Amino acid sequence: MSNPHDSGNDGFQAGCKMTSRTKWLLAGIGALLVAMLAYAVAGPYLAINGIRNVVAKGEYGELVRFVDFEKLRDSVTPQVQQRIVGGIIGRMGRGTTSDVVSGVSSVIAEPAIDAMVSPLGIATLLRGSALAKRLGGQVAPGERPKAVDPLQNATTNFESTSLFTATVETADGKPLVFEFTRTGLAWKLTGLRLPD
């Protein structure tokens, strides 16, 4: 004769197995979430390192993996134009028509922005000190200047969950801020806050 308690035990054991499976599933999901969070937090540093390696190797075309040039252009354009407008107004006076000033500033700004927001422009910005040493005659002919990594001692900060900044000082002690933005889990350089 079958014991009615046996079927109850079978159900209890099946429930324990389900709970054990559920625990392993939840542990796996938790580990995956922690790994994704760690990757997202490390993302801007990986982007900085990627930019550094590409520039060091001279493979400037590879910068598109770490730099969103369209967003970078959108970030830099108004800043460059504002500086040009300020310079024009400073020389010509406040009575200058805004239409004339904005037309002239966009004509002047466009080549500067094109040069700055390009793979070679970013590389020059990051290797500028080495380039300046070579052009300034501080490096003997045939000798390679030491590569300078301006982001090496940058002050870094998560301004939000999707905006990371790396701030360096220019030669005159003014801050130049590199902005990295997250899209999904990937981080790219998307903006520059130029010194005043």
mmCIF file of N, CA and C in Angstrom, residues 34-140:
data_model
loop_
_atom_site.group_PDB
_atom_site.id
_atom_site.type_symbol
_atom_site.label_atom_id
_atom_site.label_comp_id
_atom_site.label_asym_id
_atom_site.label_seq_id
_atom_site.Cartn_x
_atom_site.Cartn_y
_atom_site.Cartn_z
ATOM 1 N N VAL A 34 26.648 42.495 -12.597
ATOM 2 C CA VAL A 34 27.847 43.084 -11.988
ATOM 3 C C VAL A 34 28.936 43.264 -13.048
ATOM 4 N N ALA A 35 29.097 42.267 -13.916
ATOM 5 C CA ALA A 35 30.103 42.367 -14.987
ATOM 6 C C ALA A 35 29.767 43.501 -15.948
ATOM 7 N N MET A 36 28.481 43.650 -16.293
ATOM 8 C CA MET A 36 28.060 44.738 -17.183
ATOM 9 C C MET A 36 28.289 46.098 -16.522
ATOM 10 N N LEU A 37 27.990 46.193 -15.236
ATOM 11 C CA LEU A 37 28.202 47.453 -14.512
ATOM 12 C C LEU A 37 29.688 47.785 -14.450
ATOM 13 N N ALA A 38 30.511 46.782 -14.169
ATOM 14 C CA ALA A 38 31.963 47.002 -14.115
ATOM 15 C C ALA A 38 32.486 47.446 -15.477
ATOM 16 N N TYR A 39 31.984 46.834 -16.545
ATOM 17 C CA TYR A 39 32.419 47.221 -17.894
ATOM 18 C C TYR A 39 31.978 48.652 -18.203
ATOM 19 N N ALA A 40 30.743 49.014 -17.798
ATOM 20 C CA ALA A 40 30.246 50.374 -18.047
ATOM 21 C C ALA A 40 31.074 51.405 -17.290
ATOM 22 N N VAL A 41 31.468 51.083 -16.047
ATOM 23 C CA VAL A 41 32.279 52.006 -15.251
ATOM 24 C C VAL A 41 33.694 52.098 -15.822
ATOM 25 N N ALA A 42 34.223 50.993 -16.282
ATOM 26 C CA ALA A 42 35.581 50.989 -16.851
ATOM 27 C C ALA A 42 35.597 51.536 -18.277
ATOM 28 N N GLY A 43 34.434 51.639 -18.899
ATOM 29 C CA GLY A 43 34.320 52.046 -20.298
ATOM 30 C C GLY A 43 35.060 53.309 -20.690
ATOM 31 N N PRO A 44 34.910 54.432 -19.932
ATOM 32 C CA PRO A 44 35.622 55.642 -20.337
ATOM 33 C C PRO A 44 37.144 55.469 -20.273
ATOM 34 N N TYR A 45 37.607 54.724 -19.294
ATOM 35 C CA TYR A 45 39.048 54.486 -19.176
ATOM 36 C C TYR A 45 39.535 53.616 -20.332
ATOM 37 N N LEU A 46 38.693 52.666 -20.763
ATOM 38 C CA LEU A 46 39.041 51.839 -21.916
ATOM 39 C C LEU A 46 39.083 52.696 -23.187
ATOM 40 N N ALA A 47 38.150 53.654 -23.302
ATOM 41 C CA ALA A 47 38.140 54.556 -24.463
ATOM 42 C C ALA A 47 39.391 55.434 -24.467
ATOM 43 N N ILE A 48 39.744 55.978 -23.303
ATOM 44 C CA ILE A 48 40.958 56.807 -23.204
ATOM 45 C C ILE A 48 42.183 55.992 -23.599
ATOM 46 N N ASN A 49 42.263 54.780 -23.078
ATOM 47 C CA ASN A 49 43.395 53.913 -23.395
ATOM 48 C C ASN A 49 43.413 53.553 -24.880
ATOM 49 N N GLY A 50 42.232 53.319 -25.450
ATOM 50 C CA GLY A 50 42.142 53.021 -26.882
ATOM 51 C C GLY A 50 42.628 54.185 -27.728
ATOM 52 N N ILE A 51 42.218 55.401 -27.369
ATOM 53 C CA ILE A 51 42.668 56.605 -28.078
ATOM 54 C C ILE A 51 44.183 56.732 -27.957
ATOM 55 N N ARG A 52 44.680 56.541 -26.747
ATOM 56 C CA ARG A 52 46.125 56.641 -26.480
ATOM 57 C C ARG A 52 46.899 55.654 -27.360
ATOM 58 N N ASN A 53 46.440 54.417 -27.435
ATOM 59 C CA ASN A 53 47.145 53.394 -28.218
ATOM 60 C C ASN A 53 47.105 53.688 -29.713
ATOM 61 N N VAL A 54 45.939 54.127 -30.204
ATOM 62 C CA VAL A 54 45.800 54.434 -31.628
ATOM 63 C C VAL A 54 46.711 55.587 -32.017
ATOM 64 N N VAL A 55 46.750 56.624 -31.179
ATOM 65 C CA VAL A 55 47.598 57.789 -31.467
ATOM 66 C C VAL A 55 49.066 57.390 -31.410
ATOM 67 N N ALA A 56 49.436 56.590 -30.416
ATOM 68 C CA ALA A 56 50.832 56.167 -30.282
ATOM 69 C C ALA A 56 51.293 55.366 -31.503
ATOM 70 N N LYS A 57 50.400 54.561 -32.063
ATOM 71 C CA LYS A 57 50.752 53.747 -33.235
ATOM 72 C C LYS A 57 50.637 54.538 -34.535
ATOM 73 N N GLY A 58 50.028 55.725 -34.473
ATOM 74 C CA GLY A 58 49.846 56.528 -35.680
ATOM 75 C C GLY A 58 48.737 56.026 -36.582
ATOM 76 N N GLU A 59 47.850 55.194 -36.051
ATOM 77 C CA GLU A 59 46.732 54.640 -36.820
ATOM 78 C C GLU A 59 45.494 55.522 -36.623
ATOM 79 N N TYR A 60 45.572 56.760 -37.085
ATOM 80 C CA TYR A 60 44.547 57.759 -36.793
ATOM 81 C C TYR A 60 43.166 57.391 -37.333
ATOM 82 N N GLY A 61 43.110 56.634 -38.397
ATOM 83 C CA GLY A 61 41.826 56.200 -38.947
ATOM 84 C C GLY A 61 41.037 55.343 -37.969
ATOM 85 N N GLU A 62 41.744 54.705 -37.034
ATOM 86 C CA GLU A 62 41.092 53.849 -36.036
ATOM 87 C C GLU A 62 40.417 54.660 -34.929
ATOM 88 N N LEU A 63 40.626 55.965 -34.901
ATOM 89 C CA LEU A 63 40.020 56.794 -33.851
ATOM 90 C C LEU A 63 38.491 56.768 -33.886
ATOM 91 N N VAL A 64 37.907 56.432 -35.030
ATOM 92 C CA VAL A 64 36.443 56.383 -35.122
ATOM 93 C C VAL A 64 35.855 55.359 -34.153
ATOM 94 N N ARG A 65 36.660 54.411 -33.709
ATOM 95 C CA ARG A 65 36.185 53.429 -32.720
ATOM 96 C C ARG A 65 35.973 54.078 -31.348
ATOM 97 N N PHE A 66 36.682 55.193 -31.086
ATOM 98 C CA PHE A 66 36.656 55.802 -29.765
ATOM 99 C C PHE A 66 36.186 57.255 -29.767
ATOM 100 N N VAL A 67 35.969 57.822 -30.955
ATOM 101 C CA VAL A 67 35.582 59.228 -31.070
ATOM 102 C C VAL A 67 34.369 59.331 -31.986
ATOM 103 N N ASP A 68 33.323 60.027 -31.522
ATOM 104 C CA ASP A 68 32.163 60.321 -32.359
ATOM 105 C C ASP A 68 32.405 61.713 -32.941
ATOM 106 N N PHE A 69 32.957 61.753 -34.151
ATOM 107 C CA PHE A 69 33.384 63.018 -34.742
ATOM 108 C C PHE A 69 32.217 63.968 -35.008
ATOM 109 N N GLU A 70 31.047 63.437 -35.320
ATOM 110 C CA GLU A 70 29.881 64.299 -35.572
ATOM 111 C C GLU A 70 29.475 65.036 -34.296
ATOM 112 N N LYS A 71 29.385 64.314 -33.195
ATOM 113 C CA LYS A 71 29.033 64.954 -31.918
ATOM 114 C C LYS A 71 30.143 65.881 -31.444
ATOM 115 N N LEU A 72 31.380 65.489 -31.696
ATOM 116 C CA LEU A 72 32.513 66.327 -31.317
ATOM 117 C C LEU A 72 32.454 67.657 -32.079
ATOM 118 N N ARG A 73 32.133 67.602 -33.351
ATOM 119 C CA ARG A 73 31.979 68.818 -34.161
ATOM 120 C C ARG A 73 30.857 69.698 -33.585
ATOM 121 N N ASP A 74 29.724 69.073 -33.231
ATOM 122 C CA ASP A 74 28.607 69.834 -32.645
ATOM 123 C C ASP A 74 29.014 70.513 -31.340
ATOM 124 N N SER A 75 29.912 69.885 -30.606
ATOM 125 C CA SER A 75 30.384 70.443 -29.333
ATOM 126 C C SER A 75 31.345 71.609 -29.548
ATOM 127 N N VAL A 76 32.241 71.460 -30.508
ATOM 128 C CA VAL A 76 33.315 72.437 -30.707
ATOM 129 C C VAL A 76 32.859 73.660 -31.506
ATOM 130 N N THR A 77 31.980 73.465 -32.478
ATOM 131 C CA THR A 77 31.590 74.547 -33.393
ATOM 132 C C THR A 77 31.122 75.816 -32.685
ATOM 133 N N PRO A 78 30.136 75.749 -31.778
ATOM 134 C CA PRO A 78 29.690 77.003 -31.156
ATOM 135 C C PRO A 78 30.776 77.679 -30.313
ATOM 136 N N GLN A 79 31.659 76.893 -29.720
ATOM 137 C CA GLN A 79 32.722 77.473 -28.894
ATOM 138 C C GLN A 79 33.722 78.242 -29.755
ATOM 139 N N VAL A 80 34.104 77.652 -30.889
ATOM 140 C CA VAL A 80 35.052 78.312 -31.786
ATOM 141 C C VAL A 80 34.408 79.567 -32.371
ATOM 142 N N GLN A 81 33.155 79.450 -32.815
ATOM 143 C CA GLN A 81 32.466 80.602 -33.389
ATOM 144 C C GLN A 81 32.320 81.728 -32.358
ATOM 145 N N GLN A 82 32.022 81.382 -31.123
ATOM 146 C CA GLN A 82 31.882 82.395 -30.066
ATOM 147 C C GLN A 82 33.195 83.135 -29.843
ATOM 148 N N ARG A 83 34.298 82.419 -29.878
ATOM 149 C CA ARG A 83 35.606 83.074 -29.707
ATOM 150 C C ARG A 83 35.908 84.015 -30.875
ATOM 151 N N ILE A 84 35.568 83.567 -32.075
ATOM 152 C CA ILE A 84 35.804 84.409 -33.246
ATOM 153 C C ILE A 84 34.923 85.655 -33.197
ATOM 154 N N VAL A 85 33.653 85.469 -32.851
ATOM 155 C CA VAL A 85 32.734 86.609 -32.736
ATOM 156 C C VAL A 85 33.247 87.584 -31.686
ATOM 157 N N GLY A 86 33.693 87.052 -30.547
ATOM 158 C CA GLY A 86 34.248 87.916 -29.487
ATOM 159 C C GLY A 86 35.443 88.706 -29.981
ATOM 160 N N GLY A 87 36.308 88.052 -30.769
ATOM 161 C CA GLY A 87 37.480 88.731 -31.319
ATOM 162 C C GLY A 87 37.101 89.818 -32.316
ATOM 163 N N ILE A 88 36.109 89.534 -33.168
ATOM 164 C CA ILE A 88 35.667 90.522 -34.157
ATOM 165 C C ILE A 88 35.035 91.720 -33.470
ATOM 166 N N ILE A 89 34.155 91.457 -32.534
ATOM 167 C CA ILE A 89 33.487 92.555 -31.820
ATOM 168 C C ILE A 89 34.504 93.364 -31.029
ATOM 169 N N GLY A 90 35.493 92.668 -30.455
ATOM 170 C CA GLY A 90 36.538 93.374 -29.709
ATOM 171 C C GLY A 90 37.328 94.331 -30.591
ATOM 172 N N ARG A 91 37.533 93.959 -31.851
ATOM 173 C CA ARG A 91 38.298 94.814 -32.770
ATOM 174 C C ARG A 91 37.434 95.869 -33.463
ATOM 175 N N MET A 92 36.190 95.493 -33.811
ATOM 176 C CA MET A 92 35.359 96.405 -34.598
ATOM 177 C C MET A 92 34.379 97.211 -33.747
ATOM 178 N N GLY A 93 34.149 96.788 -32.531
ATOM 179 C CA GLY A 93 33.228 97.521 -31.660
ATOM 180 C C GLY A 93 31.863 96.867 -31.605
ATOM 181 N N ARG A 94 31.112 97.210 -30.592
ATOM 182 C CA ARG A 94 29.797 96.611 -30.329
ATOM 183 C C ARG A 94 28.759 96.970 -31.397
ATOM 184 N N GLY A 95 28.958 98.020 -32.155
ATOM 185 C CA GLY A 95 27.974 98.450 -33.148
ATOM 186 C C GLY A 95 27.950 97.592 -34.397
ATOM 187 N N THR A 96 28.824 96.615 -34.485
ATOM 188 C CA THR A 96 28.904 95.765 -35.668
ATOM 189 C C THR A 96 27.644 94.910 -35.773
ATOM 190 N N THR A 97 27.102 94.809 -36.985
ATOM 191 C CA THR A 97 25.881 94.035 -37.205
ATOM 192 C C THR A 97 26.117 92.560 -36.929
ATOM 193 N N SER A 98 25.164 91.944 -36.230
ATOM 194 C CA SER A 98 25.315 90.531 -35.877
ATOM 195 C C SER A 98 25.317 89.636 -37.111
ATOM 196 N N ASP A 99 24.583 90.014 -38.173
ATOM 197 C CA ASP A 99 24.576 89.209 -39.401
ATOM 198 C C ASP A 99 25.968 89.164 -40.027
ATOM 199 N N VAL A 100 26.623 90.315 -40.073
ATOM 200 C CA VAL A 100 27.967 90.389 -40.649
ATOM 201 C C VAL A 100 28.930 89.553 -39.818
ATOM 202 N N VAL A 101 28.843 89.724 -38.498
ATOM 203 C CA VAL A 101 29.753 89.009 -37.588
ATOM 204 C C VAL A 101 29.548 87.502 -37.688
ATOM 205 N N SER A 102 28.291 87.042 -37.666
ATOM 206 C CA SER A 102 28.055 85.594 -37.707
ATOM 207 C C SER A 102 28.469 85.016 -39.055
ATOM 208 N N GLY A 103 28.254 85.759 -40.152
ATOM 209 C CA GLY A 103 28.691 85.289 -41.471
ATOM 210 C C GLY A 103 30.190 85.157 -41.555
ATOM 211 N N VAL A 104 30.892 86.174 -41.066
ATOM 212 C CA VAL A 104 32.355 86.148 -41.085
ATOM 213 C C VAL A 104 32.885 85.057 -40.165
ATOM 214 N N SER A 105 32.271 84.917 -38.980
ATOM 215 C CA SER A 105 32.769 83.923 -38.022
ATOM 216 C C SER A 105 32.612 82.509 -38.545
ATOM 217 N N SER A 106 31.507 82.221 -39.249
ATOM 218 C CA SER A 106 31.344 80.855 -39.764
ATOM 219 C C SER A 106 32.338 80.568 -40.886
ATOM 220 N N VAL A 107 32.649 81.588 -41.705
ATOM 221 C CA VAL A 107 33.636 81.406 -42.773
ATOM 222 C C VAL A 107 35.020 81.153 -42.175
ATOM 223 N N ILE A 108 35.357 81.909 -41.143
ATOM 224 C CA ILE A 108 36.669 81.752 -40.506
ATOM 225 C C ILE A 108 36.737 80.459 -39.704
ATOM 226 N N ALA A 109 35.631 80.127 -39.013
ATOM 227 C CA ALA A 109 35.629 78.983 -38.094
ATOM 228 C C ALA A 109 35.687 77.642 -38.813
ATOM 229 N N GLU A 110 35.058 77.541 -39.960
ATOM 230 C CA GLU A 110 34.919 76.245 -40.629
ATOM 231 C C GLU A 110 36.242 75.514 -40.841
ATOM 232 N N PRO A 111 37.271 76.163 -41.408
ATOM 233 C CA PRO A 111 38.541 75.434 -41.584
ATOM 234 C C PRO A 111 39.188 75.042 -40.255
ATOM 235 N N ALA A 112 39.060 75.907 -39.251
ATOM 236 C CA ALA A 112 39.639 75.585 -37.933
ATOM 237 C C ALA A 112 38.938 74.385 -37.323
ATOM 238 N N ILE A 113 37.613 74.348 -37.450
ATOM 239 C CA ILE A 113 36.838 73.230 -36.894
ATOM 240 C C ILE A 113 37.157 71.952 -37.652
ATOM 241 N N ASP A 114 37.241 72.050 -38.994
ATOM 242 C CA ASP A 114 37.590 70.866 -39.798
ATOM 243 C C ASP A 114 38.939 70.292 -39.378
ATOM 244 N N ALA A 115 39.891 71.177 -39.128
ATOM 245 C CA ALA A 115 41.227 70.727 -38.724
ATOM 246 C C ALA A 115 41.208 70.115 -37.331
ATOM 247 N N MET A 116 40.459 70.730 -36.413
ATOM 248 C CA MET A 116 40.435 70.260 -35.028
ATOM 249 C C MET A 116 39.662 68.958 -34.882
ATOM 250 N N VAL A 117 38.517 68.857 -35.560
ATOM 251 C CA VAL A 117 37.642 67.699 -35.407
ATOM 252 C C VAL A 117 37.887 66.713 -36.543
ATOM 253 N N SER A 118 39.077 66.178 -36.561
ATOM 254 C CA SER A 118 39.474 65.161 -37.532
ATOM 255 C C SER A 118 40.410 64.202 -36.805
ATOM 256 N N PRO A 119 40.613 63.023 -37.347
ATOM 257 C CA PRO A 119 41.550 62.113 -36.689
ATOM 258 C C PRO A 119 42.929 62.740 -36.482
ATOM 259 N N LEU A 120 43.434 63.443 -37.492
ATOM 260 C CA LEU A 120 44.743 64.074 -37.352
ATOM 261 C C LEU A 120 44.702 65.208 -36.331
ATOM 262 N N GLY A 121 43.591 65.952 -36.304
ATOM 263 C CA GLY A 121 43.444 67.045 -35.334
ATOM 264 C C GLY A 121 43.435 66.541 -33.904
ATOM 265 N N ILE A 122 42.720 65.451 -33.657
ATOM 266 C CA ILE A 122 42.690 64.863 -32.308
ATOM 267 C C ILE A 122 44.080 64.341 -31.951
ATOM 268 N N ALA A 123 44.730 63.689 -32.907
ATOM 269 C CA ALA A 123 46.084 63.180 -32.655
ATOM 270 C C ALA A 123 47.032 64.324 -32.336
ATOM 271 N N THR A 124 46.925 65.431 -33.065
ATOM 272 C CA THR A 124 47.785 66.590 -32.818
ATOM 273 C C THR A 124 47.496 67.185 -31.457
ATOM 274 N N LEU A 125 46.230 67.245 -31.102
ATOM 275 C CA LEU A 125 45.851 67.763 -29.784
ATOM 276 C C LEU A 125 46.475 66.910 -28.683
ATOM 277 N N LEU A 126 46.467 65.600 -28.869
ATOM 278 C CA LEU A 126 46.997 64.703 -27.848
ATOM 279 C C LEU A 126 48.516 64.586 -27.871
ATOM 280 N N ARG A 127 49.140 64.872 -29.011
ATOM 281 C CA ARG A 127 50.599 64.784 -29.103
ATOM 282 C C ARG A 127 51.224 66.149 -29.273
ATOM 283 N N GLY A 128 50.440 67.187 -29.011
ATOM 284 C CA GLY A 128 50.859 68.552 -29.278
ATOM 285 C C GLY A 128 52.190 68.932 -28.666
ATOM 286 N N SER A 129 52.444 68.510 -27.457
ATOM 287 C CA SER A 129 53.688 68.896 -26.795
ATOM 288 C C SER A 129 54.895 68.289 -27.498
ATOM 289 N N ALA A 130 54.773 67.039 -27.936
ATOM 290 C CA ALA A 130 55.878 66.400 -28.656
ATOM 291 C C ALA A 130 56.096 67.109 -29.988
ATOM 292 N N LEU A 131 55.001 67.472 -30.659
ATOM 293 C CA LEU A 131 55.105 68.188 -31.927
ATOM 294 C C LEU A 131 55.746 69.554 -31.712
ATOM 295 N N ALA A 132 55.352 70.242 -30.658
ATOM 296 C CA ALA A 132 55.916 71.561 -30.374
ATOM 297 C C ALA A 132 57.409 71.461 -30.088
ATOM 298 N N LYS A 133 57.839 70.420 -29.378
ATOM 299 C CA LYS A 133 59.270 70.243 -29.099
ATOM 300 C C LYS A 133 60.047 70.044 -30.391
ATOM 301 N N ARG A 134 59.489 69.257 -31.317
ATOM 302 C CA ARG A 134 60.170 69.005 -32.587
ATOM 303 C C ARG A 134 60.262 70.302 -33.390
ATOM 304 N N LEU A 135 59.144 71.045 -33.473
ATOM 305 C CA LEU A 135 59.134 72.283 -34.252
ATOM 306 C C LEU A 135 59.963 73.370 -33.581
ATOM 307 N N GLY A 136 60.043 73.345 -32.257
ATOM 308 C CA GLY A 136 60.792 74.363 -31.524
ATOM 309 C C GLY A 136 62.282 74.079 -31.455
ATOM 310 N N GLY A 137 62.735 72.983 -32.047
ATOM 311 C CA GLY A 137 64.154 72.678 -32.079
ATOM 312 C C GLY A 137 64.683 72.107 -30.778
ATOM 313 N N GLN A 138 63.800 71.657 -29.879
ATOM 314 C CA GLN A 138 64.244 71.092 -28.613
ATOM 315 C C GLN A 138 64.618 69.621 -28.759
ATOM 316 N N VAL A 139 64.446 69.084 -29.953
ATOM 317 C CA VAL A 139 64.780 67.690 -30.211
ATOM 318 C C VAL A 139 65.805 67.676 -31.335
ATOM 319 N N ALA A 140 66.868 66.929 -31.145
ATOM 320 C CA ALA A 140 67.928 66.842 -32.161
ATOM 321 C C ALA A 140 67.375 66.211 -33.434
#
